[in-house]
Coordinates of C-alpha atoms in Angstrom, one line a residue:
Chain Z
M1 CA 0.0 0.0 -0.1
L2 CA 1.4 3.4 -1.2
D3 CA 1.7 5.9 1.7
G4 CA 3.9 8.9 3.0
R5 CA 7.3 6.5 3.0
W6 CA 7.1 5.8 -0.8
A7 CA 6.1 9.3 -1.9
P8 CA 9.0 11.1 -3.9
G9 CA 11.7 12.2 -2.6
H10 CA 11.2 10.8 0.9
L11 CA 14.5 10.1 3.1
N12 CA 13.5 6.6 4.3
E13 CA 15.9 5.1 6.9
L14 CA 17.3 2.0 6.5
S15 CA 17.4 -1.3 8.9
A16 CA 20.7 -2.9 9.9
Q17 CA 20.0 -6.0 8.0
E18 CA 19.5 -3.6 4.8
C19 CA 22.8 -1.7 5.2
W20 CA 24.5 -5.2 5.1
D21 CA 22.8 -6.4 2.4
L22 CA 23.8 -3.2 0.3
L23 CA 27.3 -3.2 1.9
A24 CA 27.8 -6.5 0.2
T25 CA 26.9 -5.3 -3.1
H26 CA 29.6 -3.0 -3.7
E27 CA 33.6 -3.2 -4.0
V28 CA 34.1 0.7 -3.4
G29 CA 33.6 3.0 -0.7
R30 CA 34.9 5.8 1.2
V31 CA 36.8 5.9 4.3
G32 CA 36.7 8.8 6.6
F33 CA 38.9 10.0 9.5
C34 CA 39.6 12.8 11.3
D35 CA 42.7 15.3 11.3
G36 CA 43.8 18.2 13.1
R37 CA 41.6 20.1 11.0
G38 CA 38.7 18.1 10.1
A39 CA 37.3 15.5 8.4
V40 CA 39.3 13.6 5.2
M41 CA 37.5 11.3 3.1
L42 CA 39.4 8.7 0.1
P43 CA 38.0 5.8 -1.7
V44 CA 38.9 2.3 -0.9
N45 CA 38.5 -1.2 -1.9
Y46 CA 36.8 -3.3 0.5
T47 CA 35.0 -6.5 1.4
V48 CA 32.8 -7.3 4.2
H49 CA 33.8 -9.9 6.9
D50 CA 31.9 -11.1 10.5
R51 CA 30.0 -7.6 10.5
S52 CA 33.2 -5.8 9.9
V53 CA 34.8 -3.8 7.0
L54 CA 38.3 -4.8 5.4
F55 CA 40.4 -2.5 3.5
R56 CA 44.1 -2.7 2.6
T57 CA 46.2 0.5 2.7
S58 CA 50.1 1.6 2.7
P59 CA 51.6 1.3 6.6
D60 CA 53.0 4.9 5.5
G61 CA 50.3 6.5 4.2
L62 CA 47.2 8.7 5.8
L63 CA 44.9 6.1 6.1
G64 CA 47.8 4.0 7.8
Q65 CA 48.6 6.6 10.1
H66 CA 45.0 7.5 11.3
L67 CA 43.6 3.9 11.5
R68 CA 45.8 1.7 12.3
W69 CA 44.5 2.6 15.8
G70 CA 41.6 4.9 15.3
Y71 CA 38.1 5.9 14.6
A72 CA 36.4 5.4 11.2
A73 CA 33.4 6.4 9.1
F74 CA 32.8 4.1 5.9
E75 CA 30.5 5.0 3.4
V76 CA 28.7 3.2 0.5
D77 CA 25.9 4.8 -1.9
E78 CA 24.6 4.3 -5.5
F79 CA 22.4 7.1 -7.0
D80 CA 20.7 7.5 -10.3
D81 CA 20.5 11.2 -11.5
Y82 CA 17.6 10.1 -13.8
T83 CA 15.1 8.9 -11.3
Q84 CA 17.0 11.4 -8.9
S85 CA 17.3 8.2 -5.9
G86 CA 19.5 6.2 -4.3
W87 CA 20.7 5.1 -0.9
S88 CA 23.5 5.4 1.5
V89 CA 25.2 3.7 4.3
L90 CA 27.1 4.9 7.0
V91 CA 29.6 2.6 9.0
R92 CA 31.3 4.1 12.4
G93 CA 33.5 2.3 14.5
P94 CA 36.9 1.7 15.6
S95 CA 39.6 0.8 13.1
R96 CA 42.7 -1.5 14.0
A97 CA 45.2 -3.6 12.2
A98 CA 44.1 -6.9 11.0
D99 CA 45.0 -10.2 12.9
P100 CA 46.6 -11.9 9.6
G101 CA 45.5 -15.3 11.7
E102 CA 41.4 -13.7 11.2
L103 CA 41.4 -12.7 7.8
P104 CA 38.8 -14.4 5.2
E105 CA 40.8 -17.8 4.1
T106 CA 39.4 -17.4 0.7
D107 CA 41.2 -14.8 -1.5
E108 CA 37.7 -13.7 -3.2
A109 CA 36.8 -12.5 0.1
R110 CA 39.8 -10.5 1.0
P111 CA 39.9 -6.5 -0.2
V112 CA 42.4 -6.4 -3.1
P113 CA 43.5 -2.8 -3.8
W114 CA 43.2 -1.8 -7.6
A115 CA 45.9 0.7 -7.1
A116 CA 49.5 -0.4 -7.4
G117 CA 51.8 -0.1 -4.4
D118 CA 52.5 -1.6 -1.2
R119 CA 49.4 -1.6 0.5
S120 CA 50.3 -4.6 2.8
L121 CA 48.4 -3.6 6.0
V122 CA 44.8 -4.9 6.3
L123 CA 42.4 -2.5 8.2
R124 CA 39.4 -3.8 9.9
V125 CA 36.4 -1.2 11.0
T126 CA 34.2 -2.8 13.8
P127 CA 31.0 -0.8 13.7
D128 CA 29.5 0.3 16.8
Q129 CA 26.9 2.5 14.2
V130 CA 25.3 1.1 10.9
T131 CA 22.9 3.5 9.4
G132 CA 21.6 4.3 6.3
R133 CA 19.0 6.0 4.2
R134 CA 17.3 5.8 0.9
V135 CA 15.9 8.6 -1.2
M136 CA 12.6 7.3 -3.5
P137 CA 12.2 8.5 -7.2
S138 CA 11.0 11.7 -7.7
Chain N
M1 CA 54.4 8.7 -24.8
L2 CA 53.3 5.6 -22.4
D3 CA 55.2 5.8 -18.7
G4 CA 54.8 4.6 -15.2
R5 CA 52.4 7.3 -14.6
W6 CA 50.1 5.2 -17.4
A7 CA 50.7 1.9 -15.9
P8 CA 48.0 -0.3 -14.6
G9 CA 46.9 0.7 -11.2
H10 CA 49.2 3.7 -11.0
L11 CA 47.7 6.3 -9.4
N12 CA 47.7 9.9 -10.6
E13 CA 47.7 13.2 -8.6
L14 CA 45.3 15.2 -10.6
S15 CA 45.4 19.3 -11.2
A16 CA 43.5 21.5 -9.2
Q17 CA 41.8 22.6 -12.7
E18 CA 41.4 19.0 -13.5
C19 CA 39.6 18.7 -10.1
W20 CA 37.3 21.6 -10.9
D21 CA 36.7 20.3 -14.1
L22 CA 35.6 16.7 -12.4
L23 CA 33.8 18.4 -9.4
A24 CA 31.6 20.0 -12.4
T25 CA 30.6 16.6 -13.9
H26 CA 28.5 15.3 -11.2
E27 CA 25.2 16.0 -8.9
V28 CA 25.9 13.7 -5.8
G29 CA 29.1 14.3 -3.3
R30 CA 29.5 13.3 0.2
V31 CA 29.7 16.3 2.6
G32 CA 32.1 15.2 5.8
F33 CA 32.7 16.7 9.1
C34 CA 34.1 15.7 12.8
D35 CA 31.9 15.1 15.7
G36 CA 33.2 14.3 19.4
R37 CA 34.3 10.6 18.1
G38 CA 35.1 11.0 14.7
A39 CA 34.0 11.8 11.1
V40 CA 30.3 11.8 9.6
M41 CA 29.8 11.3 5.7
L42 CA 26.6 12.3 4.3
P43 CA 25.7 12.6 0.4
V44 CA 24.3 15.9 -0.8
N45 CA 23.0 17.4 -4.2
Y46 CA 25.9 19.9 -5.1
T47 CA 26.8 22.8 -7.8
V48 CA 29.9 24.7 -8.1
H49 CA 30.1 28.1 -8.2
D50 CA 32.8 30.6 -7.7
R51 CA 35.3 28.0 -7.0
S52 CA 33.2 27.0 -3.9
V53 CA 30.8 24.0 -3.5
L54 CA 27.3 25.0 -2.7
F55 CA 24.3 22.3 -1.0
R56 CA 21.1 22.8 0.6
T57 CA 20.2 21.0 4.1
S58 CA 17.9 21.4 6.9
P59 CA 18.7 24.0 9.4
D60 CA 18.0 21.5 12.3
G61 CA 19.8 18.5 10.6
L62 CA 23.3 17.4 11.6
L63 CA 25.0 19.1 8.5
G64 CA 23.4 22.3 9.3
Q65 CA 24.6 22.3 13.1
H66 CA 28.1 21.4 12.3
L67 CA 28.7 23.2 9.2
R68 CA 26.9 26.8 9.3
W69 CA 30.1 27.9 10.9
G70 CA 32.9 24.7 10.6
Y71 CA 35.1 22.7 8.5
A72 CA 34.0 20.6 5.9
A73 CA 35.3 17.7 3.3
F74 CA 34.0 17.2 0.1
E75 CA 34.2 14.2 -1.9
V76 CA 33.2 13.2 -5.6
D77 CA 34.1 10.2 -7.5
E78 CA 33.3 8.0 -10.3
F79 CA 34.3 4.4 -10.5
D80 CA 34.2 1.7 -13.2
D81 CA 34.3 -2.4 -11.5
Y82 CA 34.7 -3.6 -14.9
T83 CA 38.4 -1.4 -15.6
Q84 CA 39.1 -1.3 -11.7
S85 CA 39.8 2.2 -12.7
G86 CA 38.4 5.5 -11.9
W87 CA 39.1 9.3 -9.8
S88 CA 38.4 11.1 -6.9
V89 CA 38.5 14.4 -5.7
L90 CA 38.6 16.0 -2.2
V91 CA 37.8 19.4 -1.5
R92 CA 38.5 20.7 2.3
G93 CA 37.6 24.2 3.8
P94 CA 35.8 26.4 5.9
S95 CA 31.8 26.0 5.9
R96 CA 29.7 28.7 5.9
A97 CA 25.9 30.0 5.4
A98 CA 25.6 31.4 2.1
D99 CA 24.8 35.2 1.9
P100 CA 21.4 34.4 -0.4
G101 CA 22.4 37.8 -2.5
E102 CA 25.7 36.1 -3.5
L103 CA 24.0 32.4 -4.8
P104 CA 23.9 31.9 -8.6
E105 CA 21.4 33.8 -10.9
T106 CA 20.1 31.0 -12.6
D107 CA 18.0 28.0 -11.0
E108 CA 20.0 25.9 -12.5
A109 CA 23.0 26.6 -11.1
R110 CA 21.9 26.4 -7.6
P111 CA 21.9 23.1 -5.8
V112 CA 18.6 21.3 -5.6
P113 CA 18.3 18.2 -3.1
W114 CA 16.2 15.6 -4.2
A115 CA 14.9 14.5 -0.8
A116 CA 12.0 16.5 -0.1
G117 CA 11.9 18.4 3.1
D118 CA 12.4 21.9 4.8
R119 CA 16.5 22.1 3.3
S120 CA 16.4 25.8 3.3
L121 CA 20.1 26.3 4.3
V122 CA 22.2 27.0 2.2
L123 CA 26.3 25.8 3.0
R124 CA 29.0 27.1 0.8
V125 CA 32.6 25.5 1.6
T126 CA 35.4 27.8 0.2
P127 CA 38.1 25.4 -0.2
D128 CA 41.6 25.6 1.0
Q129 CA 42.4 22.3 -0.1
V130 CA 41.5 20.8 -3.9
T131 CA 43.4 17.4 -4.2
G132 CA 42.6 14.4 -6.4
R133 CA 43.4 11.4 -7.5
R134 CA 42.9 8.6 -10.7
V135 CA 43.5 5.0 -10.8
M136 CA 44.2 4.1 -14.1
P137 CA 42.7 0.9 -15.7
S138 CA 44.6 -2.8 -14.8

């Protein structure tokens, strides 16, 4: 039955399960952290594992410096310019260097960066908050 | 001539002009700010005006509270899962409520949110940093 939640342009909150289902459909998300001035956001390739988000980065890079032991935001979204609709999911939580013994067993479940270079540090974000929203087609 | 910068997976830095050109091609980006715990990232519809980024939000929402007078990050990107390539642009700078007299004159140059609701506050991010990267197809 149509109600206000399906009205054009209405912003629906997603359930945690919907958020996890959507996170599993993508390969690229954006990691956010705070430096002395404000937020920084950088795209990464990721996988979802045990209700956490895994990505690889350089031990010496910005993400490695701030998120080997830090607090991360992670965002994935998809939008359609034509119907002016889409969804976004935001994950927030502590970020730590992943224990090699706790990584997924299969290669395809492990994150593989598109970008070349030394990206030997695997970081795991374990969410304490998972939220998402969907904007309905107008 | 082919050199290392065009190698598969190589990460090229973009010039500021390239960043602005790419920003002008999209309608949705992600605004980031820091709350007491860490970064928050939320998608918005935006336009580029006078080398600044404009978007509309609710005066009472999270973005309105933090960025009426704050420091913002703004990210736009585009990726192709098949060729494993793409680009991202990150803008950082002070965010202020835009002066109505300084908004673009034409409607199409003003940001129009897809999401319904009161989004009467126009925020302007004036970058003090514009950076971008492109990862070459693998």
